[in-house]
Short mmCIF file of C-alpha atoms in Angstrom, two decimals:
data_model
loop_
_atom_site.label_atom_id
_atom_site.label_comp_id
_atom_site.label_asym_id
_atom_site.label_seq_id
_atom_site.Cartn_x
_atom_site.Cartn_y
_atom_site.Cartn_z
CA MET A 7 -9.83 -23.90 -83.70
CA ARG A 8 -7.85 -22.30 -80.92
CA VAL A 9 -5.32 -25.15 -81.04
CA TRP A 10 -4.70 -24.73 -84.77
CA ALA A 11 -4.38 -21.02 -84.42
CA GLY A 12 -1.72 -21.46 -81.73
CA LEU A 13 0.30 -23.85 -83.84
CA LEU A 14 0.20 -21.45 -86.80
CA ALA A 15 1.45 -18.59 -84.65
CA CYS A 16 4.37 -20.69 -83.44
CA LEU A 17 5.46 -21.53 -87.01
CA LEU A 18 5.35 -17.92 -88.09
CA ALA A 19 7.34 -16.79 -85.05
CA GLY A 20 10.36 -18.99 -85.92
CA PRO A 21 12.34 -21.48 -83.84
CA VAL A 22 11.79 -21.52 -80.07
CA SER A 23 14.64 -22.05 -77.60
CA ALA A 24 14.45 -24.33 -74.62
CA GLN A 25 14.66 -21.32 -72.30
CA ASP A 26 11.50 -19.92 -73.72
CA VAL A 27 9.57 -23.12 -72.82
CA ARG A 28 8.11 -22.89 -69.33
CA PRO A 29 5.61 -25.22 -67.71
CA ILE A 30 2.13 -24.00 -67.56
CA ALA A 31 0.92 -23.80 -64.00
CA ARG A 32 -2.36 -25.48 -63.44
CA PRO A 33 -4.54 -24.72 -60.48
CA VAL A 34 -4.36 -27.53 -57.84
CA ALA A 35 -7.42 -28.22 -55.82
CA ALA A 36 -6.94 -28.14 -52.04
CA ALA A 37 -6.97 -31.56 -50.32
CA ALA A 38 -10.23 -32.21 -48.51
CA PRO A 39 -9.79 -32.57 -44.71
CA VAL A 40 -10.18 -36.13 -43.42
CA THR A 41 -12.89 -36.43 -40.77
CA VAL A 42 -12.72 -39.21 -38.26
CA GLN A 43 -16.03 -40.49 -36.96
CA THR A 44 -15.94 -41.13 -33.24
CA PRO A 45 -18.75 -42.72 -31.25
CA ASP A 46 -20.85 -40.43 -29.13
CA GLU A 47 -24.08 -40.77 -27.15
CA LYS A 48 -26.13 -40.88 -30.35
CA THR A 49 -24.01 -43.50 -32.10
CA VAL A 50 -25.86 -46.76 -32.45
CA ARG A 51 -23.28 -48.69 -34.48
CA PRO A 52 -19.55 -49.14 -33.73
CA LEU A 53 -16.94 -48.32 -36.31
CA MET A 54 -16.20 -51.21 -38.65
CA ARG A 55 -12.91 -52.90 -37.90
CA GLY A 56 -10.23 -52.40 -40.55
CA SER A 57 -11.82 -49.27 -42.01
CA MET A 58 -9.73 -46.19 -42.75
CA ALA A 59 -11.58 -44.15 -40.19
CA ALA A 60 -10.87 -46.73 -37.52
CA LYS A 61 -7.15 -46.82 -38.42
CA LEU A 62 -6.90 -43.03 -38.27
CA ALA A 63 -8.69 -43.03 -34.95
CA GLY A 64 -6.08 -45.36 -33.47
CA THR A 65 -7.28 -48.35 -31.50
CA PRO A 66 -10.39 -49.97 -33.01
CA LEU A 67 -13.42 -49.00 -31.00
CA ARG A 68 -15.86 -51.48 -29.53
CA PRO A 69 -19.28 -50.89 -28.03
CA VAL A 70 -19.25 -50.55 -24.25
CA PRO A 71 -22.35 -51.47 -22.22
CA ARG A 72 -23.74 -48.53 -20.36
CA PRO A 73 -24.37 -48.86 -16.63
CA TYR A 74 -27.95 -49.65 -15.58
CA THR A 75 -29.55 -47.07 -13.40
CA ARG A 76 -31.71 -48.55 -10.70
CA PRO A 77 -35.15 -46.99 -10.57
CA ASP A 78 -36.43 -45.46 -7.42
CA LEU A 79 -37.70 -48.08 -5.02
CA ALA A 80 -41.46 -48.33 -4.63
CA PHE A 81 -43.14 -47.59 -1.34
CA GLY A 82 -42.75 -50.42 1.12
CA ALA A 83 -39.74 -52.03 -0.53
CA GLN A 84 -36.87 -53.10 1.68
CA THR A 85 -33.25 -52.27 0.93
CA ARG A 86 -31.64 -53.24 4.22
CA ALA A 87 -29.78 -56.53 3.97
CA ILE A 88 -31.45 -57.94 7.06
CA PHE A 89 -34.84 -57.75 5.37
CA ARG A 90 -33.80 -59.09 1.97
CA ALA A 91 -34.73 -62.58 0.87
CA GLU A 92 -31.26 -63.03 -0.64
CA GLN A 93 -28.06 -61.06 -0.82
CA ASN A 94 -27.81 -58.31 -3.45
CA LEU A 95 -31.55 -58.39 -4.07
CA PHE A 96 -34.23 -55.91 -3.13
CA ALA A 97 -37.99 -56.00 -3.30
CA PHE A 98 -40.13 -53.73 -5.45
CA SER A 99 -43.55 -54.90 -4.29
CA PRO A 100 -45.44 -52.48 -2.05
CA LEU A 101 -46.74 -55.56 -0.22
CA ALA A 102 -43.28 -56.71 0.87
CA LEU A 103 -43.18 -57.69 4.54
CA ARG A 104 -40.59 -56.39 6.92
CA GLN A 105 -40.58 -59.69 8.81
CA SER A 106 -41.97 -63.15 8.11
CA MET A 107 -45.14 -64.08 9.98
CA ARG A 108 -44.86 -66.71 12.69
CA PRO A 109 -47.62 -69.00 13.96
CA LEU A 110 -48.99 -68.46 17.41
CA LEU A 111 -47.83 -70.69 20.21
CA ARG A 112 -49.96 -73.74 20.85
CA PRO A 113 -52.13 -73.61 23.94
CA ALA A 114 -50.68 -75.44 26.93
CA SER A 115 -53.72 -77.73 27.07
CA ILE A 116 -52.97 -79.16 23.60
CA GLU A 117 -49.35 -79.81 24.51
CA ALA A 118 -50.38 -81.46 27.78
CA ALA A 119 -52.86 -83.77 25.99
CA ALA A 120 -50.23 -84.76 23.43
CA GLU A 121 -47.76 -85.54 26.18
CA GLU A 122 -50.32 -87.69 27.96
CA ARG A 123 -50.95 -89.69 24.79
CA ARG A 124 -47.22 -90.14 24.27
CA ILE A 125 -46.74 -91.42 27.81
CA ALA A 126 -49.72 -93.75 27.43
CA ARG A 127 -48.25 -95.18 24.23
CA LEU A 128 -44.92 -95.73 25.93
CA ARG A 129 -46.65 -97.33 28.89
CA GLY A 130 -48.70 -99.66 26.67
CA GLN A 131 -45.97 -100.60 24.22
CA VAL A 132 -44.51 -104.08 23.99
CA CYS A 133 -41.48 -105.41 22.16
CA ASP A 134 -39.87 -101.94 22.55
CA ASP A 135 -42.13 -100.58 19.80
CA PRO A 136 -44.79 -97.91 20.50
CA ALA A 137 -46.68 -99.10 17.39
CA ILE A 138 -47.29 -102.47 19.07
CA GLN A 139 -49.68 -102.05 22.00
CA GLY A 140 -50.42 -104.77 24.52
CA THR A 141 -49.10 -106.35 27.69
CA THR A 142 -46.01 -108.35 28.45
CA VAL A 143 -46.75 -111.91 29.56
CA GLY A 144 -43.32 -113.51 29.76
CA ALA A 145 -42.75 -117.23 29.67
CA VAL A 146 -45.76 -119.36 28.78
CA PRO A 147 -45.17 -123.06 29.55
CA GLY A 148 -47.16 -125.66 27.66
CA PRO A 149 -47.57 -129.38 27.48
CA GLY A 150 -44.78 -131.18 25.72
CA ALA A 151 -42.88 -128.96 23.31
CA CYS A 152 -45.57 -126.24 23.31
CA GLY A 153 -44.98 -122.87 24.91
CA ILE A 154 -43.48 -119.41 24.41
CA SER A 155 -40.27 -118.31 26.08
CA SER A 156 -41.11 -114.60 26.02
CA ALA A 157 -44.75 -113.93 25.12
CA VAL A 158 -46.74 -110.74 24.66
CA LYS A 159 -50.48 -110.25 24.36
CA VAL A 160 -51.11 -107.80 21.51
CA ARG A 161 -54.27 -105.68 21.27
CA SER A 162 -53.32 -103.33 18.38
CA VAL A 163 -50.58 -102.81 15.80
CA ALA A 164 -49.88 -99.63 13.82
CA GLY A 165 -53.08 -98.10 15.20
CA VAL A 166 -55.24 -101.02 13.99
CA ALA A 167 -57.02 -102.96 16.74
CA LEU A 168 -57.29 -106.74 16.96
CA SER A 169 -60.74 -108.22 17.48
CA GLN A 170 -59.25 -110.26 20.33
CA GLN A 171 -55.93 -109.99 22.11
CA ALA A 172 -53.49 -112.36 20.48
CA MET A 173 -50.69 -114.21 22.27
CA MET A 174 -47.44 -114.43 20.31
CA ASP A 175 -43.73 -113.70 20.48
CA CYS A 176 -42.19 -110.34 19.54
CA ARG A 177 -40.87 -111.55 16.19
CA THR A 178 -44.39 -112.43 15.07
CA ALA A 179 -45.79 -109.18 16.48
CA SER A 180 -43.23 -107.14 14.51
CA ALA A 181 -44.04 -109.06 11.33
CA LEU A 182 -47.76 -108.39 11.89
CA LYS A 183 -47.10 -104.67 12.29
CA THR A 184 -45.05 -104.58 9.09
CA TRP A 185 -47.83 -106.35 7.18
CA VAL A 186 -50.47 -103.94 8.45
CA GLU A 187 -48.38 -100.90 7.52
CA ARG A 188 -47.23 -102.10 4.09
CA GLY A 189 -50.09 -104.36 3.06
CA VAL A 190 -53.42 -103.77 4.78
CA ILE A 191 -53.51 -99.98 5.12
CA PRO A 192 -52.31 -99.23 1.53
CA ALA A 193 -54.65 -101.88 0.04
CA VAL A 194 -57.75 -100.54 1.81
CA GLY A 195 -56.90 -96.88 1.34
CA GLY A 196 -59.81 -94.61 2.17
CA GLU A 197 -62.54 -97.17 1.53
CA GLY A 198 -65.05 -97.21 4.36
CA GLY A 199 -63.03 -94.58 6.19
CA GLY A 200 -59.95 -96.79 6.44
CA VAL A 201 -58.93 -99.84 8.44
CA ALA A 202 -60.37 -100.15 11.94
CA ALA A 203 -59.56 -103.71 13.10
CA LEU A 204 -58.42 -107.19 12.14
CA ARG A 205 -60.71 -110.15 12.87
CA VAL A 206 -58.41 -112.65 14.56
CA VAL A 207 -59.60 -116.27 14.61
CA GLY A 208 -56.44 -117.99 15.82
CA HIS A 209 -53.22 -117.29 17.76
CA TYR A 210 -51.34 -119.30 20.43
CA SER A 211 -52.71 -122.78 20.81
CA CYS A 212 -50.97 -126.08 21.54
CA ARG A 213 -52.27 -128.18 18.63
CA THR A 214 -51.24 -130.03 15.51
CA ARG A 215 -51.33 -128.62 12.00
CA ASN A 216 -54.88 -128.13 10.79
CA HIS A 217 -56.02 -130.02 13.93
CA GLN A 218 -55.16 -133.29 12.20
CA PRO A 219 -54.40 -136.25 14.47
CA GLY A 220 -50.81 -137.40 14.26
CA ALA A 221 -49.63 -134.33 12.37
CA ARG A 222 -46.70 -132.20 13.41
CA LEU A 223 -47.18 -129.38 15.90
CA SER A 224 -48.40 -126.18 14.34
CA GLU A 225 -46.49 -122.92 14.64
CA HIS A 226 -49.41 -121.76 16.75
CA SER A 227 -48.00 -124.05 19.46
CA PHE A 228 -44.91 -121.84 19.77
CA GLY A 229 -46.56 -118.43 19.55
CA ARG A 230 -45.27 -117.87 16.04
CA ALA A 231 -48.56 -117.82 14.10
CA ILE A 232 -51.78 -115.84 13.75
CA ASP A 233 -54.96 -116.44 11.70
CA ILE A 234 -56.96 -113.51 10.27
CA ALA A 235 -60.39 -113.95 8.68
CA GLY A 236 -61.41 -110.40 7.83
CA ILE A 237 -60.72 -106.66 7.82
CA ARG A 238 -63.22 -104.39 9.56
CA LEU A 239 -63.53 -100.81 8.27
CA ARG A 240 -64.35 -97.67 10.21
CA ASP A 241 -67.85 -97.41 8.76
CA GLY A 242 -68.72 -100.83 10.24
CA SER A 243 -68.41 -102.86 7.03
CA GLU A 244 -66.02 -105.79 6.75
CA MET A 245 -63.98 -107.56 4.09
CA THR A 246 -64.05 -111.31 4.71
CA LEU A 247 -61.99 -113.92 2.94
CA LEU A 248 -64.88 -116.36 2.82
CA THR A 249 -67.21 -114.05 0.87
CA ASP A 250 -64.94 -111.45 -0.77
CA TRP A 251 -61.85 -113.34 -1.96
CA ASN A 252 -63.34 -113.79 -5.45
CA SER A 253 -65.60 -110.73 -5.44
CA ASP A 254 -65.24 -107.82 -7.84
CA ASP A 255 -65.37 -105.29 -4.99
CA ASP A 256 -62.70 -106.42 -2.52
CA GLY A 257 -61.06 -109.45 -4.14
CA ALA A 258 -58.14 -107.49 -5.62
CA GLN A 259 -57.46 -105.78 -2.30
CA LEU A 260 -57.42 -109.05 -0.36
CA ARG A 261 -55.00 -110.53 -2.88
CA GLN A 262 -52.79 -107.47 -2.51
CA MET A 263 -52.71 -108.06 1.25
CA TRP A 264 -51.80 -111.72 0.69
CA ARG A 265 -48.85 -110.78 -1.54
CA ALA A 266 -47.64 -108.15 0.96
CA ALA A 267 -47.49 -110.78 3.73
CA CYS A 268 -45.06 -112.93 1.73
CA GLY A 269 -41.78 -111.62 3.11
CA PRO A 270 -42.50 -110.36 6.60
CA PHE A 271 -43.86 -113.84 7.37
CA GLY A 272 -42.12 -117.12 6.59
CA THR A 273 -45.37 -118.99 5.78
CA VAL A 274 -48.39 -117.39 4.08
CA LEU A 275 -51.47 -119.50 3.35
CA GLY A 276 -54.70 -118.18 1.84
CA PRO A 277 -58.02 -119.40 0.43
CA GLU A 278 -56.32 -120.96 -2.60
CA SER A 279 -53.80 -122.99 -0.61
CA ASP A 280 -56.09 -125.79 0.64
CA ARG A 281 -59.55 -126.45 2.07
CA PHE A 282 -58.39 -125.71 5.62
CA HIS A 283 -57.65 -122.04 4.83
CA ARG A 284 -60.49 -121.10 2.51
CA ASP A 285 -61.88 -118.62 5.05
CA HIS A 286 -58.76 -117.08 6.61
CA PHE A 287 -55.10 -116.12 6.24
CA HIS A 288 -52.54 -118.17 8.12
CA PHE A 289 -49.32 -116.26 8.86
CA ASP A 290 -46.34 -117.58 10.78
CA THR A 291 -42.67 -116.71 11.20
CA ALA A 292 -41.22 -120.19 10.70
CA ARG A 293 -37.92 -120.19 8.87
CA HIS A 294 -37.64 -122.23 5.69
CA ARG A 295 -34.40 -123.06 3.91
CA GLY A 296 -35.76 -122.00 0.53
CA GLY A 297 -37.15 -118.67 1.77
CA ALA A 298 -40.76 -117.72 2.39
CA PHE A 299 -43.42 -120.30 1.58
CA CYS A 300 -46.49 -118.56 0.11
CA ARG A 301 -49.53 -120.39 -1.26
#
């Protein structure tokens, strides 16, 4: 109604000049101040990149990791570098030690006894090997082609005694030691307390093969062979090839020893080779063109 009343008043008043027309001033609201959010100690989220607030603030802000404050060290902890386990580390345990504990010195009597045993081993060694104990014999002449140029009489190898001292050369003695270390001792293990001795039934002897008339000379004739019939354990029991080769108790172990001998020795004969070896191992260091002969 007010609009129509105004128009009617203008018509009644007559024509209006351009000078009489003035713009009507309207109230203009004041611009709201722009607030820029800046991170402070309570801010948990950074300003979003590309936002207006970030542009007004200048360089986009990123979160900065705050330095870690080390807590007070517990009682007994070490901070000096000389007492640290590693550089730039420190202990927090109250049980941390200032210095590592050291064992007490051994009594002089123990050291003296150990030195005596060492000297005795060196004095009893043959073939320049402390693990082979015996005496040096030297040249052993024999009838015909028999004999040993440089013989030793072995009483133990690798800490395992021989039931009788065996005459042989150093090459055979070294092969016997290797077999005991790699074959006999691992095969027996802890059974019966371990290996105590080898039952030797043949070593140097000027004879033919298998004592057969007209046969070739055996390797025993040159000090290159040894025959073993059983393994005695520390509890007094014994593994014998005659009774235990096919047994359920020790058969597998005796076969393991037989396989271990094939390599250190050039010839390995066991109970399954022929009737002459059904009760013992025959080992010799003869060289064969085709490698070790094992049966």
